[in-house]
Amino acid sequence: MKTGATDPLAVARAPGFRAALRAFARERLPGAMVPGRIEVGGRFPDGLTGTAYAAPTGPVEARLVGIWQDVLGVHRVGVADDFFDLGGTSLTAAALLDRVRDECGVEIGPHELYAGPVIAELARLVGEEAVPSDRSRGIDPDALAAEALLPDDVRPGRVAEPVAPFRNVVLTGATGFVGAFLLRDVLDRSDADVHVVVRAGDRDGAVNRVRKNLAAYGLWRRADARRLVGIPADLSRPYLGLDRPAYEELARRADLVLHSGAGTSAVLSYRQLKTTNVLGTLEVLRLACRGRVKPVHYVSSLEVFPDALGVRPFGEAEPPDVDGVISGRAQTKWVADRLVAQAGRRGLPVAIHRPGQVVGGRATGACPPELFLCAWLKGCIQLGSAPELDLFVDAVPVDFVAASIARIALSGTGLGRAHHLPGAPPVRWAELVDLLSDSGYRVSRKPYGEWRRDLRVAVEAGAENALLPFLPLLGEEGPAPDLPLRRVGHPFEADRAGGSETAPPVGVSELISSCLDYLVAIGNLEPPMAAG
Ligand SMILES: NC(=O)c1ccc[n+]([C@@H]2O[C@H](COP(=O)([O-])OP(=O)(O)OC[C@H]3O[C@@H](n4cnc5c(N)ncnc54)[C@H](OP(=O)(O)O)[C@@H]3O)[C@@H](O)[C@H]2O)c1
């Protein structure tokens, strides 16, 4: 820019400086990347982006920091950092806005991000409603029961006995954790083509997202590409967001439906998750009823059983009670579970699979780092302390869950009932803290209140901590009941005679240990002191 001055601050004070700089940027950058606002600082900044680090000040900002870190692959993000200075592009911007929509339930347009690409600004647009308080995440039991009434149009026509082998399997959720392993298993156990229902712009985009996800877990095989059919779709939209011909084609070709897709955030409310988890499941049931009737295997969750009801095990034949299911996510799973069961009573061949808390597979421990238990343990390691909690932790390995669902579904059996996949017997939280110490991590034990205070102080001072996205769930009195930490250690019953698998012979601590090894191997977690 030609101003004749050499002092940068004098240049910045010159009349028309901002307009000239914007015109300069407009000549060289794509329109979307031209900055909407230009600020002049009096000193060189000190943060990662050149901006002084500013810590999140509330749960919405904390949530957005977590999303930015994931999307950008950057560890330390301040609320004043510019998205594009951190390496954001138009593609990552689209991914960011998708995540904000899914996890905060608020639609923000690209122009709004470009006009103010900092977390503080986005948090204002998202609003406090986006991270609901404990009380507002769920709805009351009467309202919940009323949500679980199957609409009249979900009704199968003439039902023929499902006959294996199935040739065209529809799978939702293949870009997720369980979905990746389920897809691997289906591909390995059958010769079927798999129609992957994925949020994407087109068919290739859908297959590419699935390929990348499988590759990330070491599950992709070159030959898989020819057996995958990409279905760019959205569970939260009528007819899955497909146009009429694509919907009819899918309904005509499919002969088996595996429904694993769902919004899985623990901090969102029932209302925020309903479109994907409840209405999306209805769309899947409608697809199964359309034309030739197709069996549906629904991936539910053991969280549909309330935690506080006592110490007796819950059997597979027992319908889960509405009372006591309080978290937004568990409530959506409860409603969808009940809708699937009702579709079954109307003659649709359905099976409900209810895993416990799913963790990394037995062979590699591979799991998403943001998985609740991984994030929780990593956060304790980062803080150097863990809370004393009288709670239980369950865990079931993802490969076991996937194998069990795929085996039952592909054999055409197990219909008309629920299958529990509780995994190993739950252990006390204290046992996992011991595991951290035994592995060589320096982690002291503190009363919950003191630990929570330390965590908040550390995060507000800008310390990196994997527990950041869960801060809204760490109440003053204890962790919110939405978190998969159980108050009672009773196992759920799986009925082997009915075809359900038995618990794998691997304990919770052993499973968690391999997840931590995996996080170290992928560079997500510092190795313990003992390992050097
Ligand atoms: N993980 C556990 O501990 C656990 C325990 C019990 C039950 N389950 C159940 O197992 C299933 C899979 O869980 P997960 O751990 O694999 O979750 P995940 O990793 O979060 O995967 C969720 C999947 O659902 C897809 N999805 C979300 N919203 C969608 C939409 N509107 N349209 C199309 N696809 C959408 C996601 O696609 P994107 O990639 O586009 O987001 C992703 O593929 C869920 O039903 C969950 O409730 C999980």
mmCIF file with all atom_site columns, N, CA and C and ligand atoms in Angstrom, residues 99 101-102 172-180 197-199 209 213 217 233-237 259-265 275-277 298-303 329 333 353-359 368 370-371 396, ligand 1:
data_model
loop_
_atom_site.group_PDB
_atom_site.id
_atom_site.type_symbol
_atom_site.label_atom_id
_atom_site.label_alt_id
_atom_site.label_comp_id
_atom_site.label_asym_id
_atom_site.label_entity_id
_atom_site.label_seq_id
_atom_site.pdbx_PDB_ins_code
_atom_site.Cartn_x
_atom_site.Cartn_y
_atom_site.Cartn_z
_atom_site.occupancy
_atom_site.B_iso_or_equiv
_atom_site.pdbx_formal_charge
_atom_site.auth_seq_id
_atom_site.auth_comp_id
_atom_site.auth_asym_id
_atom_site.auth_atom_id
_atom_site.pdbx_PDB_model_num
ATOM   1   N N   . ARG A 1 99  ? -20.756 -28.361 12.510 1.00 0.00 ? 99  ARG A N   1
ATOM   2   C CA  . ARG A 1 99  ? -20.594 -28.801 13.911 1.00 0.00 ? 99  ARG A CA  1
ATOM   3   C C   . ARG A 1 99  ? -21.363 -27.892 14.860 1.00 0.00 ? 99  ARG A C   1
ATOM   4   N N   . ARG A 1 101 ? -24.003 -26.219 14.156 1.00 0.00 ? 101 ARG A N   1
ATOM   5   C CA  . ARG A 1 101 ? -25.429 -26.531 14.000 1.00 0.00 ? 101 ARG A CA  1
ATOM   6   C C   . ARG A 1 101 ? -25.784 -27.805 14.786 1.00 0.00 ? 101 ARG A C   1
ATOM   7   N N   . ASP A 1 102 ? -24.930 -28.844 14.633 1.00 0.00 ? 102 ASP A N   1
ATOM   8   C CA  . ASP A 1 102 ? -25.249 -30.124 15.275 1.00 0.00 ? 102 ASP A CA  1
ATOM   9   C C   . ASP A 1 102 ? -25.136 -30.042 16.786 1.00 0.00 ? 102 ASP A C   1
ATOM   10  N N   . THR A 1 172 ? -26.719 -46.250 8.281  1.00 0.00 ? 172 THR A N   1
ATOM   11  C CA  . THR A 1 172 ? -26.569 -44.852 8.682  1.00 0.00 ? 172 THR A CA  1
ATOM   12  C C   . THR A 1 172 ? -25.433 -44.773 9.713  1.00 0.00 ? 172 THR A C   1
ATOM   13  N N   . GLY A 1 173 ? -24.813 -43.601 9.783  1.00 0.00 ? 173 GLY A N   1
ATOM   14  C CA  . GLY A 1 173 ? -23.791 -43.383 10.822 1.00 0.00 ? 173 GLY A CA  1
ATOM   15  C C   . GLY A 1 173 ? -22.417 -43.937 10.488 1.00 0.00 ? 173 GLY A C   1
ATOM   16  N N   . ALA A 1 174 ? -22.153 -44.225 9.195  1.00 0.00 ? 174 ALA A N   1
ATOM   17  C CA  . ALA A 1 174 ? -20.863 -44.844 8.835  1.00 0.00 ? 174 ALA A CA  1
ATOM   18  C C   . ALA A 1 174 ? -19.685 -43.882 8.973  1.00 0.00 ? 174 ALA A C   1
ATOM   19  N N   . THR A 1 175 ? -19.941 -42.585 9.181  1.00 0.00 ? 175 THR A N   1
ATOM   20  C CA  . THR A 1 175 ? -18.822 -41.666 9.419  1.00 0.00 ? 175 THR A CA  1
ATOM   21  C C   . THR A 1 175 ? -18.559 -41.528 10.921 1.00 0.00 ? 175 THR A C   1
ATOM   22  N N   . GLY A 1 176 ? -19.256 -42.302 11.729 1.00 0.00 ? 176 GLY A N   1
ATOM   23  C CA  . GLY A 1 176 ? -19.063 -42.224 13.172 1.00 0.00 ? 176 GLY A CA  1
ATOM   24  C C   . GLY A 1 176 ? -18.181 -43.353 13.677 1.00 0.00 ? 176 GLY A C   1
ATOM   25  N N   . PHE A 1 177 ? -18.105 -43.472 14.986 1.00 0.00 ? 177 PHE A N   1
ATOM   26  C CA  . PHE A 1 177 ? -17.216 -44.434 15.649 1.00 0.00 ? 177 PHE A CA  1
ATOM   27  C C   . PHE A 1 177 ? -17.776 -45.860 15.509 1.00 0.00 ? 177 PHE A C   1
ATOM   28  N N   . VAL A 1 178 ? -18.962 -46.088 16.061 1.00 0.00 ? 178 VAL A N   1
ATOM   29  C CA  . VAL A 1 178 ? -19.562 -47.430 15.987 1.00 0.00 ? 178 VAL A CA  1
ATOM   30  C C   . VAL A 1 178 ? -19.816 -47.807 14.530 1.00 0.00 ? 178 VAL A C   1
ATOM   31  N N   . GLY A 1 179 ? -20.294 -46.813 13.740 1.00 0.00 ? 179 GLY A N   1
ATOM   32  C CA  . GLY A 1 179 ? -20.628 -47.066 12.343 1.00 0.00 ? 179 GLY A CA  1
ATOM   33  C C   . GLY A 1 179 ? -19.428 -47.560 11.540 1.00 0.00 ? 179 GLY A C   1
ATOM   34  N N   . ALA A 1 180 ? -18.231 -47.046 11.847 1.00 0.00 ? 180 ALA A N   1
ATOM   35  C CA  . ALA A 1 180 ? -17.033 -47.463 11.109 1.00 0.00 ? 180 ALA A CA  1
ATOM   36  C C   . ALA A 1 180 ? -16.786 -48.950 11.319 1.00 0.00 ? 180 ALA A C   1
ATOM   37  N N   . VAL A 1 197 ? -25.586 -43.876 4.161  1.00 0.00 ? 197 VAL A N   1
ATOM   38  C CA  . VAL A 1 197 ? -26.378 -42.649 4.257  1.00 0.00 ? 197 VAL A CA  1
ATOM   39  C C   . VAL A 1 197 ? -25.560 -41.633 5.055  1.00 0.00 ? 197 VAL A C   1
ATOM   40  N N   . VAL A 1 198 ? -25.065 -40.618 4.336  1.00 0.00 ? 198 VAL A N   1
ATOM   41  C CA  . VAL A 1 198 ? -24.053 -39.731 4.926  1.00 0.00 ? 198 VAL A CA  1
ATOM   42  C C   . VAL A 1 198 ? -24.348 -38.285 4.544  1.00 0.00 ? 198 VAL A C   1
ATOM   43  N N   . ARG A 1 199 ? -24.092 -37.358 5.476  1.00 0.00 ? 199 ARG A N   1
ATOM   44  C CA  . ARG A 1 199 ? -24.216 -35.943 5.100  1.00 0.00 ? 199 ARG A CA  1
ATOM   45  C C   . ARG A 1 199 ? -23.060 -35.565 4.186  1.00 0.00 ? 199 ARG A C   1
ATOM   46  N N   . ARG A 1 209 ? -16.149 -39.480 2.633  1.00 0.00 ? 209 ARG A N   1
ATOM   47  C CA  . ARG A 1 209 ? -16.188 -39.262 4.082  1.00 0.00 ? 209 ARG A CA  1
ATOM   48  C C   . ARG A 1 209 ? -16.088 -40.605 4.819  1.00 0.00 ? 209 ARG A C   1
ATOM   49  N N   . ASN A 1 213 ? -13.015 -41.953 7.270  1.00 0.00 ? 213 ASN A N   1
ATOM   50  C CA  . ASN A 1 213 ? -13.313 -42.373 8.642  1.00 0.00 ? 213 ASN A CA  1
ATOM   51  C C   . ASN A 1 213 ? -12.767 -43.776 8.911  1.00 0.00 ? 213 ASN A C   1
ATOM   52  N N   . TYR A 1 217 ? -9.364  -45.245 11.503 1.00 0.00 ? 217 TYR A N   1
ATOM   53  C CA  . TYR A 1 217 ? -9.335  -46.336 12.487 1.00 0.00 ? 217 TYR A CA  1
ATOM   54  C C   . TYR A 1 217 ? -8.553  -47.553 11.979 1.00 0.00 ? 217 TYR A C   1
ATOM   55  N N   . ALA A 1 233 ? -27.313 -37.665 2.235  1.00 0.00 ? 233 ALA A N   1
ATOM   56  C CA  . ALA A 1 233 ? -28.633 -37.518 2.855  1.00 0.00 ? 233 ALA A CA  1
ATOM   57  C C   . ALA A 1 233 ? -28.486 -36.950 4.256  1.00 0.00 ? 233 ALA A C   1
ATOM   58  N N   . ASP A 1 234 ? -29.633 -36.634 4.855  1.00 0.00 ? 234 ASP A N   1
ATOM   59  C CA  . ASP A 1 234 ? -29.604 -36.041 6.191  1.00 0.00 ? 234 ASP A CA  1
ATOM   60  C C   . ASP A 1 234 ? -30.762 -36.626 6.999  1.00 0.00 ? 234 ASP A C   1
ATOM   61  N N   . LEU A 1 235 ? -30.425 -37.303 8.097  1.00 0.00 ? 235 LEU A N   1
ATOM   62  C CA  . LEU A 1 235 ? -31.461 -37.962 8.907  1.00 0.00 ? 235 LEU A CA  1
ATOM   63  C C   . LEU A 1 235 ? -32.501 -36.983 9.437  1.00 0.00 ? 235 LEU A C   1
ATOM   64  N N   . SER A 1 236 ? -32.090 -35.725 9.599  1.00 0.00 ? 236 SER A N   1
ATOM   65  C CA  . SER A 1 236 ? -32.999 -34.781 10.251 1.00 0.00 ? 236 SER A CA  1
ATOM   66  C C   . SER A 1 236 ? -34.023 -34.202 9.280  1.00 0.00 ? 236 SER A C   1
ATOM   67  N N   . ARG A 1 237 ? -33.992 -34.650 8.016  1.00 0.00 ? 237 ARG A N   1
ATOM   68  C CA  . ARG A 1 237 ? -34.922 -34.046 7.051  1.00 0.00 ? 237 ARG A CA  1
ATOM   69  C C   . ARG A 1 237 ? -35.939 -35.069 6.534  1.00 0.00 ? 237 ARG A C   1
ATOM   70  N N   . HIS A 1 259 ? -29.360 -48.982 11.455 1.00 0.00 ? 259 HIS A N   1
ATOM   71  C CA  . HIS A 1 259 ? -29.477 -47.555 11.780 1.00 0.00 ? 259 HIS A CA  1
ATOM   72  C C   . HIS A 1 259 ? -28.618 -47.207 13.004 1.00 0.00 ? 259 HIS A C   1
ATOM   73  N N   . SER A 1 260 ? -27.433 -46.669 12.706 1.00 0.00 ? 260 SER A N   1
ATOM   74  C CA  . SER A 1 260 ? -26.503 -46.313 13.787 1.00 0.00 ? 260 SER A CA  1
ATOM   75  C C   . SER A 1 260 ? -26.321 -44.808 13.908 1.00 0.00 ? 260 SER A C   1
ATOM   76  N N   . GLY A 1 261 ? -26.812 -44.041 12.936 1.00 0.00 ? 261 GLY A N   1
ATOM   77  C CA  . GLY A 1 261 ? -26.593 -42.588 12.941 1.00 0.00 ? 261 GLY A CA  1
ATOM   78  C C   . GLY A 1 261 ? -27.405 -41.913 14.029 1.00 0.00 ? 261 GLY A C   1
ATOM   79  N N   . ALA A 1 262 ? -26.801 -40.943 14.691 1.00 0.00 ? 262 ALA A N   1
ATOM   80  C CA  . ALA A 1 262 ? -27.514 -40.182 15.725 1.00 0.00 ? 262 ALA A CA  1
ATOM   81  C C   . ALA A 1 262 ? -26.654 -39.008 16.151 1.00 0.00 ? 262 ALA A C   1
ATOM   82  N N   . GLY A 1 263 ? -27.306 -37.987 16.690 1.00 0.00 ? 263 GLY A N   1
ATOM   83  C CA  . GLY A 1 263 ? -26.565 -36.922 17.367 1.00 0.00 ? 263 GLY A CA  1
ATOM   84  C C   . GLY A 1 263 ? -26.168 -37.477 18.722 1.00 0.00 ? 263 GLY A C   1
ATOM   85  N N   . THR A 1 264 ? -24.878 -37.375 19.090 1.00 0.00 ? 264 THR A N   1
ATOM   86  C CA  . THR A 1 264 ? -24.429 -38.069 20.303 1.00 0.00 ? 264 THR A CA  1
ATOM   87  C C   . THR A 1 264 ? -23.862 -37.124 21.368 1.00 0.00 ? 264 THR A C   1
ATOM   88  N N   . SER A 1 265 ? -24.057 -35.815 21.174 1.00 0.00 ? 265 SER A N   1
ATOM   89  C CA  . SER A 1 265 ? -23.490 -34.881 22.146 1.00 0.00 ? 265 SER A CA  1
ATOM   90  C C   . SER A 1 265 ? -24.226 -34.985 23.487 1.00 0.00 ? 265 SER A C   1
ATOM   91  N N   . THR A 1 275 ? -34.655 -33.796 16.160 1.00 0.00 ? 275 THR A N   1
ATOM   92  C CA  . THR A 1 275 ? -34.850 -33.935 14.707 1.00 0.00 ? 275 THR A CA  1
ATOM   93  C C   . THR A 1 275 ? -34.034 -35.107 14.165 1.00 0.00 ? 275 THR A C   1
ATOM   94  N N   . THR A 1 276 ? -32.779 -35.212 14.593 1.00 0.00 ? 276 THR A N   1
ATOM   95  C CA  . THR A 1 276 ? -31.952 -36.303 14.066 1.00 0.00 ? 276 THR A CA  1
ATOM   96  C C   . THR A 1 276 ? -32.312 -37.638 14.716 1.00 0.00 ? 276 THR A C   1
ATOM   97  N N   . ASN A 1 277 ? -32.417 -37.653 16.023 1.00 0.00 ? 277 ASN A N   1
ATOM   98  C CA  . ASN A 1 277 ? -32.509 -38.948 16.713 1.00 0.00 ? 277 ASN A CA  1
ATOM   99  C C   . ASN A 1 277 ? -33.914 -39.542 16.725 1.00 0.00 ? 277 ASN A C   1
ATOM   100 N N   . TYR A 1 298 ? -31.845 -51.360 14.903 1.00 0.00 ? 298 TYR A N   1
ATOM   101 C CA  . TYR A 1 298 ? -31.642 -50.019 15.449 1.00 0.00 ? 298 TYR A CA  1
ATOM   102 C C   . TYR A 1 298 ? -30.595 -50.062 16.575 1.00 0.00 ? 298 TYR A C   1
ATOM   103 N N   . VAL A 1 299 ? -29.595 -49.186 16.469 1.00 0.00 ? 299 VAL A N   1
ATOM   104 C CA  . VAL A 1 299 ? -28.585 -49.114 17.531 1.00 0.00 ? 299 VAL A CA  1
ATOM   105 C C   . VAL A 1 299 ? -29.098 -48.150 18.597 1.00 0.00 ? 299 VAL A C   1
ATOM   106 N N   . SER A 1 300 ? -29.651 -48.717 19.643 1.00 0.00 ? 300 SER A N   1
ATOM   107 C CA  . SER A 1 300 ? -30.145 -47.923 20.761 1.00 0.00 ? 300 SER A CA  1
ATOM   108 C C   . SER A 1 300 ? -29.013 -47.797 21.782 1.00 0.00 ? 300 SER A C   1
ATOM   109 N N   . SER A 1 301 ? -29.319 -47.788 23.051 1.00 0.00 ? 301 SER A N   1
ATOM   110 C CA  . SER A 1 301 ? -28.281 -47.609 24.061 1.00 0.00 ? 301 SER A CA  1
ATOM   111 C C   . SER A 1 301 ? -28.809 -48.095 25.406 1.00 0.00 ? 301 SER A C   1
ATOM   112 N N   . LEU A 1 302 ? -27.901 -48.579 26.246 1.00 0.00 ? 302 LEU A N   1
ATOM   113 C CA  . LEU A 1 302 ? -28.352 -48.973 27.592 1.00 0.00 ? 302 LEU A CA  1
ATOM   114 C C   . LEU A 1 302 ? -28.706 -47.757 28.427 1.00 0.00 ? 302 LEU A C   1
ATOM   115 N N   . GLU A 1 303 ? -28.394 -46.546 27.915 1.00 0.00 ? 303 GLU A N   1
ATOM   116 C CA  . GLU A 1 303 ? -28.772 -45.362 28.702 1.00 0.00 ? 303 GLU A CA  1
ATOM   117 C C   . GLU A 1 303 ? -30.283 -45.126 28.668 1.00 0.00 ? 303 GLU A C   1
ATOM   118 N N   . ARG A 1 329 ? -29.880 -36.498 25.502 1.00 0.00 ? 329 ARG A N   1
ATOM   119 C CA  . ARG A 1 329 ? -29.507 -37.568 24.575 1.00 0.00 ? 329 ARG A CA  1
ATOM   120 C C   . ARG A 1 329 ? -30.207 -38.881 24.938 1.00 0.00 ? 329 ARG A C   1
ATOM   121 N N   . LYS A 1 333 ? -32.903 -41.228 22.753 1.00 0.00 ? 333 LYS A N   1
ATOM   122 C CA  . LYS A 1 333 ? -32.691 -42.654 22.489 1.00 0.00 ? 333 LYS A CA  1
ATOM   123 C C   . LYS A 1 333 ? -33.877 -43.455 23.038 1.00 0.00 ? 333 LYS A C   1
ATOM   124 N N   . HIS A 1 353 ? -30.667 -52.985 19.388 1.00 0.00 ? 353 HIS A N   1
ATOM   125 C CA  . HIS A 1 353 ? -29.387 -53.374 19.992 1.00 0.00 ? 353 HIS A CA  1
ATOM   126 C C   . HIS A 1 353 ? -28.989 -52.275 20.973 1.00 0.00 ? 353 HIS A C   1
ATOM   127 N N   . ARG A 1 354 ? -28.726 -52.643 22.223 1.00 0.00 ? 354 ARG A N   1
ATOM   128 C CA  . ARG A 1 354 ? -28.438 -51.618 23.230 1.00 0.00 ? 354 ARG A CA  1
ATOM   129 C C   . ARG A 1 354 ? -27.048 -51.809 23.822 1.00 0.00 ? 354 ARG A C   1
ATOM   130 N N   . PRO A 1 355 ? -26.032 -51.125 23.258 1.00 0.00 ? 355 PRO A N   1
ATOM   131 C CA  . PRO A 1 355 ? -24.697 -51.216 23.854 1.00 0.00 ? 355 PRO A CA  1
ATOM   132 C C   . PRO A 1 355 ? -24.588 -50.358 25.108 1.00 0.00 ? 355 PRO A C   1
ATOM   133 N N   . GLY A 1 356 ? -23.643 -50.728 25.963 1.00 0.00 ? 356 GLY A N   1
ATOM   134 C CA  . GLY A 1 356 ? -23.268 -49.854 27.083 1.00 0.00 ? 356 GLY A CA  1
ATOM   135 C C   . GLY A 1 356 ? -22.329 -48.776 26.544 1.00 0.00 ? 356 GLY A C   1
ATOM   136 N N   . GLN A 1 357 ? -21.455 -48.272 27.375 1.00 0.00 ? 357 GLN A N   1
ATOM   137 C CA  . GLN A 1 357 ? -20.524 -47.218 26.942 1.00 0.00 ? 357 GLN A CA  1
ATOM   138 C C   . GLN A 1 357 ? -19.449 -47.832 26.030 1.00 0.00 ? 357 GLN A C   1
ATOM   139 N N   . VAL A 1 358 ? -19.425 -47.394 24.779 1.00 0.00 ? 358 VAL A N   1
ATOM   140 C CA  . VAL A 1 358 ? -18.554 -48.041 23.796 1.00 0.00 ? 358 VAL A CA  1
ATOM   141 C C   . VAL A 1 358 ? -17.155 -47.402 23.843 1.00 0.00 ? 358 VAL A C   1
ATOM   142 N N   . VAL A 1 359 ? -16.137 -48.256 23.919 1.00 0.00 ? 359 VAL A N   1
ATOM   143 C CA  . VAL A 1 359 ? -14.742 -47.765 23.918 1.00 0.00 ? 359 VAL A CA  1
ATOM   144 C C   . VAL A 1 359 ? -13.968 -48.473 22.804 1.00 0.00 ? 359 VAL A C   1
ATOM   145 N N   . PRO A 1 368 ? -12.282 -42.443 19.104 1.00 0.00 ? 368 PRO A N   1
ATOM   146 C CA  . PRO A 1 368 ? -12.150 -40.997 18.921 1.00 0.00 ? 368 PRO A CA  1
ATOM   147 C C   . PRO A 1 368 ? -11.647 -40.358 20.217 1.00 0.00 ? 368 PRO A C   1
ATOM   148 N N   . GLU A 1 370 ? -12.211 -37.646 21.473 1.00 0.00 ? 370 GLU A N   1
ATOM   149 C CA  . GLU A 1 370 ? -13.217 -36.871 22.210 1.00 0.00 ? 370 GLU A CA  1
ATOM   150 C C   . GLU A 1 370 ? -14.221 -37.757 22.949 1.00 0.00 ? 370 GLU A C   1
ATOM   151 N N   . LEU A 1 371 ? -14.045 -39.080 22.825 1.00 0.00 ? 371 LEU A N   1
ATOM   152 C CA  . LEU A 1 371 ? -14.902 -40.014 23.564 1.00 0.00 ? 371 LEU A CA  1
ATOM   153 C C   . LEU A 1 371 ? -14.900 -39.635 25.042 1.00 0.00 ? 371 LEU A C   1
ATOM   154 N N   . VAL A 1 396 ? -17.665 -51.215 26.816 1.00 0.00 ? 396 VAL A N   1
ATOM   155 C CA  . VAL A 1 396 ? -17.799 -52.374 25.933 1.00 0.00 ? 396 VAL A CA  1
ATOM   156 C C   . VAL A 1 396 ? -17.006 -52.056 24.661 1.00 0.00 ? 396 VAL A C   1
HETATM 157 N N1  . LIG B 2 .   ? -20.495 -44.397 21.635 1.00 0.00 ? 1   LIG B N1  1
HETATM 158 C C1  . LIG B 2 .   ? -21.180 -44.933 22.643 1.00 0.00 ? 1   LIG B C1  1
HETATM 159 O O1  . LIG B 2 .   ? -20.688 -45.056 23.767 1.00 0.00 ? 1   LIG B O1  1
HETATM 160 C C2  . LIG B 2 .   ? -22.581 -45.465 22.409 1.00 0.00 ? 1   LIG B C2  1
HETATM 161 C C3  . LIG B 2 .   ? -23.189 -46.201 23.426 1.00 0.00 ? 1   LIG B C3  1
HETATM 162 C C4  . LIG B 2 .   ? -24.468 -46.690 23.221 1.00 0.00 ? 1   LIG B C4  1
HETATM 163 C C5  . LIG B 2 .   ? -25.121 -46.432 22.032 1.00 0.00 ? 1   LIG B C5  1
HETATM 164 N N2  . LIG B 2 .   ? -24.506 -45.698 21.068 1.00 0.00 ? 1   LIG B N2  1
HETATM 165 C C6  . LIG B 2 .   ? -25.242 -45.418 19.830 1.00 0.00 ? 1   LIG B C6  1
HETATM 166 O O2  . LIG B 2 .   ? -24.469 -45.891 18.736 1.00 0.00 ? 1   LIG B O2  1
HETATM 167 C C7  . LIG B 2 .   ? -24.726 -45.073 17.599 1.00 0.00 ? 1   LIG B C7  1
HETATM 168 C C8  . LIG B 2 .   ? -23.416 -44.579 17.037 1.00 0.00 ? 1   LIG B C8  1
HETATM 169 O O3  . LIG B 2 .   ? -22.735 -43.842 18.045 1.00 0.00 ? 1   LIG B O3  1
HETATM 170 P P1  . LIG B 2 .   ? -21.251 -43.332 17.808 1.00 0.00 ? 1   LIG B P1  1
HETATM 171 O O4  . LIG B 2 .   ? -20.543 -43.373 19.100 1.00 0.00 ? 1   LIG B O4  1
HETATM 172 O O5  . LIG B 2 .   ? -20.679 -44.018 16.630 1.00 0.00 ? 1   LIG B O5  1
HETATM 173 O O6  . LIG B 2 .   ? -21.539 -41.800 17.461 1.00 0.00 ? 1   LIG B O6  1
HETATM 174 P P2  . LIG B 2 .   ? -20.726 -40.829 16.521 1.00 0.00 ? 1   LIG B P2  1
HETATM 175 O O7  . LIG B 2 .   ? -19.312 -41.233 16.399 1.00 0.00 ? 1   LIG B O7  1
HETATM 176 O O8  . LIG B 2 .   ? -21.049 -39.461 17.028 1.00 0.00 ? 1   LIG B O8  1
HETATM 177 O O9  . LIG B 2 .   ? -21.418 -41.034 15.103 1.00 0.00 ? 1   LIG B O9  1
HETATM 178 C C9  . LIG B 2 .   ? -22.693 -40.566 14.850 1.00 0.00 ? 1   LIG B C9  1
HETATM 179 C C10 . LIG B 2 .   ? -22.977 -40.785 13.380 1.00 0.00 ? 1   LIG B C10 1
HETATM 180 O O10 . LIG B 2 .   ? -24.295 -40.301 13.114 1.00 0.00 ? 1   LIG B O10 1
HETATM 181 C C11 . LIG B 2 .   ? -24.217 -39.433 11.983 1.00 0.00 ? 1   LIG B C11 1
HETATM 182 N N3  . LIG B 2 .   ? -25.218 -38.380 12.010 1.00 0.00 ? 1   LIG B N3  1
HETATM 183 C C12 . LIG B 2 .   ? -25.465 -37.500 13.006 1.00 0.00 ? 1   LIG B C12 1
HETATM 184 N N4  . LIG B 2 .   ? -26.420 -36.646 12.618 1.00 0.00 ? 1   LIG B N4  1
HETATM 185 C C13 . LIG B 2 .   ? -26.772 -37.000 11.345 1.00 0.00 ? 1   LIG B C13 1
HETATM 186 C C14 . LIG B 2 .   ? -27.694 -36.496 10.401 1.00 0.00 ? 1   LIG B C14 1
HETATM 187 N N5  . LIG B 2 .   ? -28.485 -35.456 10.690 1.00 0.00 ? 1   LIG B N5  1
HETATM 188 N N6  . LIG B 2 .   ? -27.785 -37.099 9.193  1.00 0.00 ? 1   LIG B N6  1
HETATM 189 C C15 . LIG B 2 .   ? -26.999 -38.152 8.874  1.00 0.00 ? 1   LIG B C15 1
HETATM 190 N N7  . LIG B 2 .   ? -26.098 -38.683 9.738  1.00 0.00 ? 1   LIG B N7  1
HETATM 191 C C16 . LIG B 2 .   ? -25.996 -38.101 10.950 1.00 0.00 ? 1   LIG B C16 1
HETATM 192 C C17 . LIG B 2 .   ? -22.836 -38.804 12.093 1.00 0.00 ? 1   LIG B C17 1
HETATM 193 O O11 . LIG B 2 .   ? -22.524 -38.220 10.847 1.00 0.00 ? 1   LIG B O11 1
HETATM 194 P P3  . LIG B 2 .   ? -21.539 -36.953 10.703 1.00 0.00 ? 1   LIG B P3  1
HETATM 195 O O12 . LIG B 2 .   ? -20.179 -37.544 10.539 1.00 0.00 ? 1   LIG B O12 1
HETATM 196 O O13 . LIG B 2 .   ? -22.049 -36.270 9.486  1.00 0.00 ? 1   LIG B O13 1
HETATM 197 O O14 . LIG B 2 .   ? -21.679 -36.131 11.957 1.00 0.00 ? 1   LIG B O14 1
HETATM 198 C C18 . LIG B 2 .   ? -22.029 -40.035 12.450 1.00 0.00 ? 1   LIG B C18 1
HETATM 199 O O15 . LIG B 2 .   ? -21.796 -40.819 11.315 1.00 0.00 ? 1   LIG B O15 1
HETATM 200 C C19 . LIG B 2 .   ? -25.631 -43.940 18.071 1.00 0.00 ? 1   LIG B C19 1
HETATM 201 O O16 . LIG B 2 .   ? -26.951 -44.243 17.748 1.00 0.00 ? 1   LIG B O16 1
HETATM 202 C C20 . LIG B 2 .   ? -25.436 -43.944 19.568 1.00 0.00 ? 1   LIG B C20 1
HETATM 203 O O17 . LIG B 2 .   ? -26.557 -43.433 20.251 1.00 0.00 ? 1   LIG B O17 1
HETATM 204 C C21 . LIG B 2 .   ? -23.245 -45.208 21.217 1.00 0.00 ? 1   LIG B C21 1
#
